[in-house]
mmCIF file of C-alpha atoms and ligand atoms in Angstrom:
data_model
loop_
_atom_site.group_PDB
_atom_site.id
_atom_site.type_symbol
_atom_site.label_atom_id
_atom_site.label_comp_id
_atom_site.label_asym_id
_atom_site.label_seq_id
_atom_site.Cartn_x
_atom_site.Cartn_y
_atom_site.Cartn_z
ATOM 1 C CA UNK A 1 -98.419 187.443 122.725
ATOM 2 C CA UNK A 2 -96.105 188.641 119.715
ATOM 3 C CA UNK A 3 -94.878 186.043 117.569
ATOM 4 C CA UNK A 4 -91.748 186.812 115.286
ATOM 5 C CA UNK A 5 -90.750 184.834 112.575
ATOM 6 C CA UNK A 6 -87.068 183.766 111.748
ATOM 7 C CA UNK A 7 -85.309 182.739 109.276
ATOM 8 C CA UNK A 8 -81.971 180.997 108.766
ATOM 9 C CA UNK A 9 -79.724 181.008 105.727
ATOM 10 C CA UNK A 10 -77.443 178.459 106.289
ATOM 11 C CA UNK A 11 -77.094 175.346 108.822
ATOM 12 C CA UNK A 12 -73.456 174.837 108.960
ATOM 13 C CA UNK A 13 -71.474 175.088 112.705
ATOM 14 C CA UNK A 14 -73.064 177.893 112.898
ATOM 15 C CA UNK A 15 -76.221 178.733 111.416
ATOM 16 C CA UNK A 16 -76.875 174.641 112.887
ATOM 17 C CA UNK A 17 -75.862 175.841 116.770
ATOM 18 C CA UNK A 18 -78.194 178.762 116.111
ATOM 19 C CA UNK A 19 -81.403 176.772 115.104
ATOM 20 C CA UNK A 20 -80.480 174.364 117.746
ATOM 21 C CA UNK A 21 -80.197 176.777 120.489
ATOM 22 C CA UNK A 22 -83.582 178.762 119.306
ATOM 23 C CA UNK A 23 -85.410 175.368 119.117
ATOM 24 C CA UNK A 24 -83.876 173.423 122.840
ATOM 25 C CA UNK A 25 -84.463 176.777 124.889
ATOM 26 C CA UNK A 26 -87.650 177.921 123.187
ATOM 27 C CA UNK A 27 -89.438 177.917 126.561
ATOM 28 C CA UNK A 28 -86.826 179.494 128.230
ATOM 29 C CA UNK A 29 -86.603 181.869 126.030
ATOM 30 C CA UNK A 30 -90.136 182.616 125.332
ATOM 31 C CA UNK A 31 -90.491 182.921 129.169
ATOM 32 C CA UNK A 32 -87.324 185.178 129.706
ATOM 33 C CA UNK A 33 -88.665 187.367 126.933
ATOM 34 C CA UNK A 34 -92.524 187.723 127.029
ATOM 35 C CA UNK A 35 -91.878 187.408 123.132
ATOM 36 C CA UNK A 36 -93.036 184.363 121.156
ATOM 37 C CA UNK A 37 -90.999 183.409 117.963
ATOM 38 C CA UNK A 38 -90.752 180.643 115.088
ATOM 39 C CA UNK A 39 -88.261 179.368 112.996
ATOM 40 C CA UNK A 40 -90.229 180.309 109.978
ATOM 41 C CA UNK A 41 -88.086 178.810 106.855
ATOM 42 C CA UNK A 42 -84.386 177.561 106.548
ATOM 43 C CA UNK A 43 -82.366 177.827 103.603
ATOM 44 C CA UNK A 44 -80.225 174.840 102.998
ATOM 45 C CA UNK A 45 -79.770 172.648 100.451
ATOM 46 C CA UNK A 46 -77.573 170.070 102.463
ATOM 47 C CA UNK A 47 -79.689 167.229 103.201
ATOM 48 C CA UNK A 48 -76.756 166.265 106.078
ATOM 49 C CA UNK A 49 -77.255 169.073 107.431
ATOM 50 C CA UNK A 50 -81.644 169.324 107.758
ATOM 51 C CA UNK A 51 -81.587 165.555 108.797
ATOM 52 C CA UNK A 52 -79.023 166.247 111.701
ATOM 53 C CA UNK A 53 -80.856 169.175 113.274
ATOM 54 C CA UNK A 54 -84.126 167.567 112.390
ATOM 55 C CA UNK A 55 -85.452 170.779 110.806
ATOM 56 C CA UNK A 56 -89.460 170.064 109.462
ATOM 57 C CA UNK A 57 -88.970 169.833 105.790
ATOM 58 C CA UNK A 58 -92.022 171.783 105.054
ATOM 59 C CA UNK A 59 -90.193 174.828 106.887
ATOM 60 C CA UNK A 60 -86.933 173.923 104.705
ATOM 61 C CA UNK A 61 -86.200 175.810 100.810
ATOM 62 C CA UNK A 62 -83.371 176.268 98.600
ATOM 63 C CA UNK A 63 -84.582 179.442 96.971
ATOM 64 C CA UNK A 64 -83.145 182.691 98.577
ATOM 65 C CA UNK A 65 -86.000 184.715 97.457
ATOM 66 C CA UNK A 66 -88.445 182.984 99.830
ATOM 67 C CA UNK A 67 -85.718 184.033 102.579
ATOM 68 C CA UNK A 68 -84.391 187.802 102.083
ATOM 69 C CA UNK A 69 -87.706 188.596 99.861
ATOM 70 C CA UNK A 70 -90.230 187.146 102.532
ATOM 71 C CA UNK A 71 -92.776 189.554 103.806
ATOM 72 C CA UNK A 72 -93.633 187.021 106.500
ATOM 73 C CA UNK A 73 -90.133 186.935 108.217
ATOM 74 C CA UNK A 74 -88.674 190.098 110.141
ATOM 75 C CA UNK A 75 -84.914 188.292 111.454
ATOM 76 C CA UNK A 76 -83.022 186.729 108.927
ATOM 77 C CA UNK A 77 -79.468 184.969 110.095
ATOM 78 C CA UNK A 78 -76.949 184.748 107.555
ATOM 79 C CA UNK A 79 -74.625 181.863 108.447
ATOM 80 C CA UNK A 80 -73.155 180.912 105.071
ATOM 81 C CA UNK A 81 -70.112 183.204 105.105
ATOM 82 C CA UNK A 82 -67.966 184.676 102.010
ATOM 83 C CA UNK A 83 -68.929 187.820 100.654
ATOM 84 C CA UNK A 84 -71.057 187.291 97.285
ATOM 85 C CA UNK A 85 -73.598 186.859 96.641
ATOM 86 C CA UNK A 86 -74.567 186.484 100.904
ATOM 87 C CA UNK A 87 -73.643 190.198 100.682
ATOM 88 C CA UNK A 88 -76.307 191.080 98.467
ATOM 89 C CA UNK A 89 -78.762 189.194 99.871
ATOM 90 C CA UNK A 90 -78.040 190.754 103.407
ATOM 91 C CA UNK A 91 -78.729 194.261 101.461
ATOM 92 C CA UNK A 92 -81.864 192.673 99.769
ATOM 93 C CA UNK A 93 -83.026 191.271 102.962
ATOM 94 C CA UNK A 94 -82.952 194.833 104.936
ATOM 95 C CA UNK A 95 -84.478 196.405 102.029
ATOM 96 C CA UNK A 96 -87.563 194.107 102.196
ATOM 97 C CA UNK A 97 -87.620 195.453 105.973
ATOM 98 C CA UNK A 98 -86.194 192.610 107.460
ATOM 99 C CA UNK A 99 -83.470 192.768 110.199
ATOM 100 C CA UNK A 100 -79.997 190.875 109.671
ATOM 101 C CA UNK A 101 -78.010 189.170 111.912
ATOM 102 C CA UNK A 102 -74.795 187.821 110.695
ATOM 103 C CA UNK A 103 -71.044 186.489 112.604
ATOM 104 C CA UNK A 104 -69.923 187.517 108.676
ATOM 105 C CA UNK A 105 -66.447 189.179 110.013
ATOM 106 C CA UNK A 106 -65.120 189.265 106.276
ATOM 107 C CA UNK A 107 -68.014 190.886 104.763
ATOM 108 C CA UNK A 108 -68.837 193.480 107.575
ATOM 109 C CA UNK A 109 -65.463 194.587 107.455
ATOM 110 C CA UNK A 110 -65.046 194.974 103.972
ATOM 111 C CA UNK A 111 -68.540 197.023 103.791
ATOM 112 C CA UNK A 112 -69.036 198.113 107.467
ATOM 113 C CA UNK A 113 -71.081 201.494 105.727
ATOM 114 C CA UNK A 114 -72.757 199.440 103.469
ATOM 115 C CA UNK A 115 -74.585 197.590 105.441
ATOM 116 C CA UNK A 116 -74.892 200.018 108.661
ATOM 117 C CA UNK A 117 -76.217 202.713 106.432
ATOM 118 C CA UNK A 118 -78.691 200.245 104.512
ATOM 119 C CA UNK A 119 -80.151 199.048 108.590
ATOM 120 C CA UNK A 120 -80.418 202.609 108.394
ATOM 121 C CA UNK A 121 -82.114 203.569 105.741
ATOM 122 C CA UNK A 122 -84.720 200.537 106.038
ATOM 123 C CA UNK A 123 -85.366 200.896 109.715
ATOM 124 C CA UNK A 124 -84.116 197.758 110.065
ATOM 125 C CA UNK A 125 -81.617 196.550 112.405
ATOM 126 C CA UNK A 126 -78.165 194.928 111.674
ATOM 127 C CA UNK A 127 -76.664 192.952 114.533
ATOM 128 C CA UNK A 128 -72.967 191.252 114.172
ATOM 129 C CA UNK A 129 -71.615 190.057 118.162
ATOM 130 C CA UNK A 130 -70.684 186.511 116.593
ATOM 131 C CA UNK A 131 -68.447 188.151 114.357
ATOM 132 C CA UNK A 132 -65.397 188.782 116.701
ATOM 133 C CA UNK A 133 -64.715 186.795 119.463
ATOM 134 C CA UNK A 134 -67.680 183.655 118.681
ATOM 135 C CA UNK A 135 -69.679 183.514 121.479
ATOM 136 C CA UNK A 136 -68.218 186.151 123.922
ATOM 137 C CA UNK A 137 -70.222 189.571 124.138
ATOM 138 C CA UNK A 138 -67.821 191.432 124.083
ATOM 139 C CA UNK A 139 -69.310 193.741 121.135
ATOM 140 C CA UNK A 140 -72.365 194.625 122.620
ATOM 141 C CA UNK A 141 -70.649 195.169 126.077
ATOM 142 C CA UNK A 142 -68.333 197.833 123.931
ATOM 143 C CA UNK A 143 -71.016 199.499 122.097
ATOM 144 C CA UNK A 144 -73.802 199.510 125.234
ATOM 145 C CA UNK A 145 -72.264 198.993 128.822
ATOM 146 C CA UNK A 146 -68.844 200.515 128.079
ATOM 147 C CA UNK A 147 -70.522 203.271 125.860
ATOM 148 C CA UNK A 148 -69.537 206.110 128.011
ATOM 149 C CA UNK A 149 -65.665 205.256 128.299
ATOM 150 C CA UNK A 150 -62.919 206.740 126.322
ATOM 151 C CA UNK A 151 -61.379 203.442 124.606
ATOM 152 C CA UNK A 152 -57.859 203.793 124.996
ATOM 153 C CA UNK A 153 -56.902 200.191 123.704
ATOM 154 C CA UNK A 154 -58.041 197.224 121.888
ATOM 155 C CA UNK A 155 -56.282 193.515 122.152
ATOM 156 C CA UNK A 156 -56.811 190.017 122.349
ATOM 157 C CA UNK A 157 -57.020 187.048 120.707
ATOM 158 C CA UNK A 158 -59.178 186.704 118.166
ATOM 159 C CA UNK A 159 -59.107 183.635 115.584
ATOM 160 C CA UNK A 160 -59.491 179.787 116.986
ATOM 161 C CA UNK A 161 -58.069 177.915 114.695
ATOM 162 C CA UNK A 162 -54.709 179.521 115.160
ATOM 163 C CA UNK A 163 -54.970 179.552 118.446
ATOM 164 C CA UNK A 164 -55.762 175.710 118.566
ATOM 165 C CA UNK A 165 -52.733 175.215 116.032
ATOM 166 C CA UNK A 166 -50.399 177.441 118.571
ATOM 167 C CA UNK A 167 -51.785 174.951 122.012
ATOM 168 C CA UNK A 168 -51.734 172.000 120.099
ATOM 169 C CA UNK A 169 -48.173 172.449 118.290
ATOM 170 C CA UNK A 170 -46.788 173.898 121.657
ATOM 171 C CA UNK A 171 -48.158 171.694 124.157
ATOM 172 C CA UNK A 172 -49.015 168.385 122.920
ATOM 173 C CA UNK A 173 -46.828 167.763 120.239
ATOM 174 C CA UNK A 174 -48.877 168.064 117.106
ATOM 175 C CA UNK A 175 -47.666 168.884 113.809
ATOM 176 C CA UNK A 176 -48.641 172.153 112.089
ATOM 177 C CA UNK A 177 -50.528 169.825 109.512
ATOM 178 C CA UNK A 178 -52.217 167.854 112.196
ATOM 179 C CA UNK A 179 -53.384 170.044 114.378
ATOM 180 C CA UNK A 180 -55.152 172.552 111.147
ATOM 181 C CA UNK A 181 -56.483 169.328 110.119
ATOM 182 C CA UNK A 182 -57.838 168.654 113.566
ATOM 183 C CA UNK A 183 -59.165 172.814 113.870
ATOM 184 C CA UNK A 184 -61.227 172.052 110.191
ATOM 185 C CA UNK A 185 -63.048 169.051 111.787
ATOM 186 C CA UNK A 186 -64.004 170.738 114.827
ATOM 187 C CA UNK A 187 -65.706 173.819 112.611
ATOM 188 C CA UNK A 188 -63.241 176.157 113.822
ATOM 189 C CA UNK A 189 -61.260 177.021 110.567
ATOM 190 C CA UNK A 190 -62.537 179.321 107.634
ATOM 191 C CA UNK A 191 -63.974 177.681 104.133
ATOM 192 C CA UNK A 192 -60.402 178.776 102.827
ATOM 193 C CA UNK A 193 -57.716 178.443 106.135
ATOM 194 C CA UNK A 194 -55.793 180.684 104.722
ATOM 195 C CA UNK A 195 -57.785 183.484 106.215
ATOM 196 C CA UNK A 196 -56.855 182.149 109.740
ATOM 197 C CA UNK A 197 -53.703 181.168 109.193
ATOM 198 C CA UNK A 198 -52.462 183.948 107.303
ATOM 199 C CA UNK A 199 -54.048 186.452 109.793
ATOM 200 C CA UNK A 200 -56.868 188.072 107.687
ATOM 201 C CA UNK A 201 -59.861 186.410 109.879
ATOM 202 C CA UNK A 202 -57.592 188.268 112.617
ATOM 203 C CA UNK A 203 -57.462 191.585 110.718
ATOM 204 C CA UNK A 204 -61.104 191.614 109.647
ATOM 205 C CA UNK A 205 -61.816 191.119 113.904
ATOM 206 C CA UNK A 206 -59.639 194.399 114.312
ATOM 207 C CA UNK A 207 -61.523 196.155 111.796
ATOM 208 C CA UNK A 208 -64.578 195.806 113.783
ATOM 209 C CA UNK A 209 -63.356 196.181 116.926
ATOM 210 C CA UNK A 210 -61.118 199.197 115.977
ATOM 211 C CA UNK A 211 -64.324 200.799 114.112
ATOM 212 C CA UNK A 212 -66.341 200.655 117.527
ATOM 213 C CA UNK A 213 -63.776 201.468 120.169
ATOM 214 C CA UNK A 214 -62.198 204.114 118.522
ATOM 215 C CA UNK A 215 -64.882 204.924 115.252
ATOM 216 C CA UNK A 216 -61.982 204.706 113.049
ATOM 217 C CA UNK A 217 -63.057 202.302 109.750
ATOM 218 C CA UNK A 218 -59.278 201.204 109.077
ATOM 219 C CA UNK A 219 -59.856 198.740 106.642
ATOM 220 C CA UNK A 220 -58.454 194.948 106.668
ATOM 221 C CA UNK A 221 -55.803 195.380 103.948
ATOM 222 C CA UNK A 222 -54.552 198.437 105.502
ATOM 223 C CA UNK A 223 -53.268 196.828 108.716
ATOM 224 C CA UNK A 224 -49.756 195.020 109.053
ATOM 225 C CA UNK A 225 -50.662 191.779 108.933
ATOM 226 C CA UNK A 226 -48.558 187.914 110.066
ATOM 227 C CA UNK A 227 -49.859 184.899 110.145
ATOM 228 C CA UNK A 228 -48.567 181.645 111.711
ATOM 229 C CA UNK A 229 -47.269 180.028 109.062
ATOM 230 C CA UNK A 230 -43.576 180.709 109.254
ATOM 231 C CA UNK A 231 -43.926 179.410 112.956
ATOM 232 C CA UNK A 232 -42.372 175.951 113.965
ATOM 233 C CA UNK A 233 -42.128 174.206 116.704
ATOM 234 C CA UNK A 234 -38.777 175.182 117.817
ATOM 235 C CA UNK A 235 -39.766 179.063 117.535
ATOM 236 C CA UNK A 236 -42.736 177.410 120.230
ATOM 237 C CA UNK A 237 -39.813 175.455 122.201
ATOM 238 C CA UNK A 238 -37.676 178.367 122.207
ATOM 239 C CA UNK A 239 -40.169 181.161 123.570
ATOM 240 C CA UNK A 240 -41.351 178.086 126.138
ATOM 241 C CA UNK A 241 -37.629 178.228 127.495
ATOM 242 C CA UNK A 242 -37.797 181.842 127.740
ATOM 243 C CA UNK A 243 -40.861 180.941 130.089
ATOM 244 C CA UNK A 244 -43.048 182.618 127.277
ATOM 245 C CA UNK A 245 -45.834 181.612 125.104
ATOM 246 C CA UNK A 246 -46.323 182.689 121.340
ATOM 247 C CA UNK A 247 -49.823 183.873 120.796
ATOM 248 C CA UNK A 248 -51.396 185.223 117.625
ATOM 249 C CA UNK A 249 -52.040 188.875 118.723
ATOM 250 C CA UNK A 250 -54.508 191.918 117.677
ATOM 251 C CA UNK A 251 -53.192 195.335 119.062
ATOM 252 C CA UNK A 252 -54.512 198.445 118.111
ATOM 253 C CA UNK A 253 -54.060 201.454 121.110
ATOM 254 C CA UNK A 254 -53.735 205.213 120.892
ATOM 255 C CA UNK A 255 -50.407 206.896 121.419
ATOM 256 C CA UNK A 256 -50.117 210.177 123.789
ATOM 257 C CA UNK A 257 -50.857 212.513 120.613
ATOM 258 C CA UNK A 258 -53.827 210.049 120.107
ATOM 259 C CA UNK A 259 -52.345 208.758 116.865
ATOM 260 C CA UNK A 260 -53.823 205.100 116.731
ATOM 261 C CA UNK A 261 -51.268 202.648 115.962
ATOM 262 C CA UNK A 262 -52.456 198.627 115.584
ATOM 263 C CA UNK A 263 -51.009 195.619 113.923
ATOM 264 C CA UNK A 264 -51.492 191.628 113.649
ATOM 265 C CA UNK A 265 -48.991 189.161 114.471
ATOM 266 C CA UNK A 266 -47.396 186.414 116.482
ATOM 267 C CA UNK A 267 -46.374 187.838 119.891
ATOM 268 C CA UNK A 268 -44.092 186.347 122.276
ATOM 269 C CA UNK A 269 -46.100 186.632 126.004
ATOM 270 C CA UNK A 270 -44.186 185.246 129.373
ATOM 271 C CA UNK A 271 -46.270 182.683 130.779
ATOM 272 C CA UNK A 272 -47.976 184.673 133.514
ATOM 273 C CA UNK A 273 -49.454 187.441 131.380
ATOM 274 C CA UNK A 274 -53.402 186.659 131.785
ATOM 275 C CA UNK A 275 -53.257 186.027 127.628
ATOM 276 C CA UNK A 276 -50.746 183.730 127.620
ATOM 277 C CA UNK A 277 -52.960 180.608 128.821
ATOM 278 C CA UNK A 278 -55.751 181.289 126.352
ATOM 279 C CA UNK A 279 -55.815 178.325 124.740
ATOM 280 C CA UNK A 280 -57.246 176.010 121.468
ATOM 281 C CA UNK A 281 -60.229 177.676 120.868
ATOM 282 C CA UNK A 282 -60.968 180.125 123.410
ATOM 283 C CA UNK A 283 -60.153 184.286 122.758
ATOM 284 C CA UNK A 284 -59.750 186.942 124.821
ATOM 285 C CA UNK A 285 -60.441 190.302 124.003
ATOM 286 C CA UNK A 286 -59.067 193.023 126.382
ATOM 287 C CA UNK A 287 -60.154 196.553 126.003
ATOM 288 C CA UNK A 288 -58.614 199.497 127.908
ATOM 289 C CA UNK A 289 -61.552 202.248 129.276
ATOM 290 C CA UNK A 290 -60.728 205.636 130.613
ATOM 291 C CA UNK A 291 -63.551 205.412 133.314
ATOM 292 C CA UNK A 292 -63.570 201.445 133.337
ATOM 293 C CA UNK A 293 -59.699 200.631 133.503
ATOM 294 C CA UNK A 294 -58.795 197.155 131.776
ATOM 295 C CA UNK A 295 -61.788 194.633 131.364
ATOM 296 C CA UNK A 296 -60.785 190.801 129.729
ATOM 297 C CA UNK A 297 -63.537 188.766 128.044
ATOM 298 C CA UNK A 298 -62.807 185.480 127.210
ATOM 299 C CA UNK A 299 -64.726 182.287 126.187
ATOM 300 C CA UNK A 300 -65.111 179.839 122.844
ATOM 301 C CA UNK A 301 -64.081 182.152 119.850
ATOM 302 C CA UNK A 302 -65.532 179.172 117.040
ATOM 303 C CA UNK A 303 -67.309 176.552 116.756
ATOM 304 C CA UNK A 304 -71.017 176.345 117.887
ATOM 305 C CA UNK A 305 -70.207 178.115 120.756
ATOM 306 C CA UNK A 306 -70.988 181.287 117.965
ATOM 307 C CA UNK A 307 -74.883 180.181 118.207
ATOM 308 C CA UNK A 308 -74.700 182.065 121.476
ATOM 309 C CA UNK A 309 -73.918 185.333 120.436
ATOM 310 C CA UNK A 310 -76.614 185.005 117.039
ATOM 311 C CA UNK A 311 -79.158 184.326 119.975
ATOM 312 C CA UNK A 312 -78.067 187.102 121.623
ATOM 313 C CA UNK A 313 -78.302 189.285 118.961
ATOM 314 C CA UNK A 314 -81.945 187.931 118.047
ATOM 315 C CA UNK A 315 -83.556 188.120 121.271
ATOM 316 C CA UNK A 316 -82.072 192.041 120.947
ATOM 317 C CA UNK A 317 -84.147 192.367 118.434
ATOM 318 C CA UNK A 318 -86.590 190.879 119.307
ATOM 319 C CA UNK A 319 -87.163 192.980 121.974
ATOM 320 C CA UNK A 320 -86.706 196.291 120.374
ATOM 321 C CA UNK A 321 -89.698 194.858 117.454
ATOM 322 C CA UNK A 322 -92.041 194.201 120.224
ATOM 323 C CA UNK A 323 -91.511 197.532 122.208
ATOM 324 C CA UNK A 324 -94.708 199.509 122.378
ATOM 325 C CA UNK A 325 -96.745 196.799 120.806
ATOM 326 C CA UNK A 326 -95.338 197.294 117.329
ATOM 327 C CA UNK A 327 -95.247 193.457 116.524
HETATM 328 N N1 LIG B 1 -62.224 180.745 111.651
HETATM 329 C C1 LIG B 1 -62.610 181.545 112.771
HETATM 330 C C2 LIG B 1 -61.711 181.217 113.934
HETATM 331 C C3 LIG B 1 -64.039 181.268 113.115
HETATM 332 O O1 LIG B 1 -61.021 180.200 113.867
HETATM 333 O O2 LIG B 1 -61.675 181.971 114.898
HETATM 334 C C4 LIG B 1 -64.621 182.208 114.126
HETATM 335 O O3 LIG B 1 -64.641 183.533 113.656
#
């Protein structure tokens, strides 16, 4: 049997849910897949964070060049975030003929070509479902199963730590404060919550998602962008006596002369529209087909839930490595 070796830069939420998930279903896995695999090294310097996933210390190092320079690992997950130097290293990585996987929404929107074209160039292979929607599928099912549809329009959302703020504000009383607070210690909000709260997580998720439905690379900073931070909760009281529900919205949809138009920002939604109970931590992304119609995904858009779609996006690989005997 094939045996491919992993490694994992990182072991935050994230990068942690991934080695967990590779390590509780390895039988599973290795049975589903005909494909054997190893964790192979971890970079983390954390000791929190080896001790609670119980990673081997001899597989554990704090020097990146054992990771993205290795000639014995062919999957590296990035799970660190920001964009320098993890950037770099992704770039480095491929080059040394290793495949990336990454949920690295900031980064991959900011330099969607970059790394593409450097998979490219390397045969290498550069996978990113985590990076909208956390652990729905909803990327692969728009770049594979939907593949042959016209995408008309793009919307959903997108970033769980507003989302939680929104619920927990609106229904249970929570202050703004409180319930960001709350977000941060479930591993929902960014390093710096400005990003969610300010709607750039939100606009880096439309990048991508605009850039495969529609192959238009409109770039973060060039979409109109509002957070939630102007909200309070009598803006929340008074769309709930409306019978509606403010929800922090991606749009992006082609007009009749197939001009794309797309924005960020709170939307009021009446209580029955299928959107307006997404709640806390879950997103929904809606996409409109011309063969298909509408589809809805929806599931956990942060937290570990994200270990899912890393998994996903490894065992893709995976696959494709061992195809005709190559590994
Ligand atoms: N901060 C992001 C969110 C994490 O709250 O949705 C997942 O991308």
């Amino acid at each position: 049997m094939s045996k491919i070796n992993i490694g994992i830069m990182g072991l935050g939420t994230v990068g942690g849910s991934t080695y967990d998930i590779l390590t509780k279903n390895r039988d599973l896995i290795t049975a589903r897949t005909g494909i054997d695999y190893e964790i192979h090294r971890v970079l983390e310097i954390k000791q929190e964070n080896i001790l609670k996933h119980g990673v081997d210390p001899a597989i554990v190092t704090d020097q990146v060049e054992k990771v993205i320079e290795a000639d014995d690992l062919d999957i590296v997950v990035e799970a660190i975030g920001g964009m320098e130097p993890v950037s770099t290293w992704m770039i480095t990585a491929m080059e040394h003929g290793i495949s990336v996987v990454t949920p690295n929404k900031a980064a991959i929107a900011a330099q969607y070509d970059r790394f593409l074209g450097a998979a490219e160039k390397n045969g290498v292979q550069f996978r990113y479902e985590a990076s909208v929607g956390g652990g729905i599928p909803e990327l692969t099912a728009i770049m594979e199963s939907l593949a042959g549809n016209r995408f008309l329009a793009v919307s959903g959302i997108v970033n769980g730590t507003t989302n939680y703020i929104l619920t927990q504000m609106g229904d249970f009383g929570l202050s703004y404060e409180e319930a960001l607070k709350d977000a941060q210690a479930k591993g929902f909000a960014e390093k710096d919550p400005t990003a969610d709260v300010e709607g750039i997580d939100c606009a880096n998720k439309l990048t991508i998602l605009m850039k495969l439905c529609f192959d238009q690379y409109i770039k973060p900073d060039q979409i109109p962008r509002t957070g939630i931070t102007q909200i309070t909760k009598a803006d929340l009281d008074a769309a709930a006596a409306k019978g509606c529900r403010v929800k922090l919205l991606v749009q992006a949809k082609l007009d009749e002369a197939g001009k794309l138009t797309y924005s960020v920002a709170p939307t009021e939604l009446p209580k029955d529209h299928p959107l307006a109970s997404v709640n806390n931590e879950f997103n929904a992304i809606y996409v409109t087909g011309d063969a298909v119609g509408e589809v809805m995904f929806y599931g956990k858009g942060a937290g570990p839930a994200t270990g899912s779609a890393i998994v996903g996006d490894i065992l893709h690989i995976m696959r494709d490595l061992t195809i005709g005997g190559r590994k």
